[in-house]
Phi, psi and omega in degrees: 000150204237106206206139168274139174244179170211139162239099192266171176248140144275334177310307188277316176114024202226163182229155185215108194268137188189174171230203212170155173204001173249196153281169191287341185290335186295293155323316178288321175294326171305319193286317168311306206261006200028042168312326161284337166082004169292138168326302176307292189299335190246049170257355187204164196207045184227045217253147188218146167305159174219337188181120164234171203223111194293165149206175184292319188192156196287355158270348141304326172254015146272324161273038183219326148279012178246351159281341195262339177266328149339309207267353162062032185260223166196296216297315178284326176268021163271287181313329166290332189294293201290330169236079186319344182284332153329282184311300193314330184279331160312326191269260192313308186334271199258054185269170189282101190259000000 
């Protein structure tokens, strides 16, 4: 499955926006045990799904995730949680032409 994720910390207080082609549970152990090795992510090894958001194609959910991290908010990634017709208008948006 092909997915924008949102990831939160409780520790650090921070959400972290990424995309997946793998599962999501999978993607979190990584992010955890710091396999990846990024800087951001491997500051807390408390990392919990916060939203994941299916898409069609990784070029969709790159543009979806450069959207979401544009808008810089806590408040949008409350609100995406929360009104699902966001994403669905995001999904036509930026669809696979």
């Amino acid at each position: 499955m092909i997915a924008c994720y949102i990831i939160y910390s409780p520790s650090l207080d921070i959400f972290y926006v990424g995309i997946t082609q793998e599962s999501i549970e999978a993607r979190l152990a990584h992010h955890n045990d710091d396999s990846y090795g990024t800087h951001f992510t491997s500051q807390a090894k408390d990392w919990q799904q916060f939203l994941l958001l299916p898409c069609d194609s990784v070029a969709q959910s790159m543009k979806i995730e450069k959207h979401i991290k544009r808008m810089k908010s806590r408040g949008y990634f409350y609100n995406l949680k929360k009104y699902p017709e966001i994403f669905r208008k995001l999904k036509e948006k930026y669809r696979a032409t």
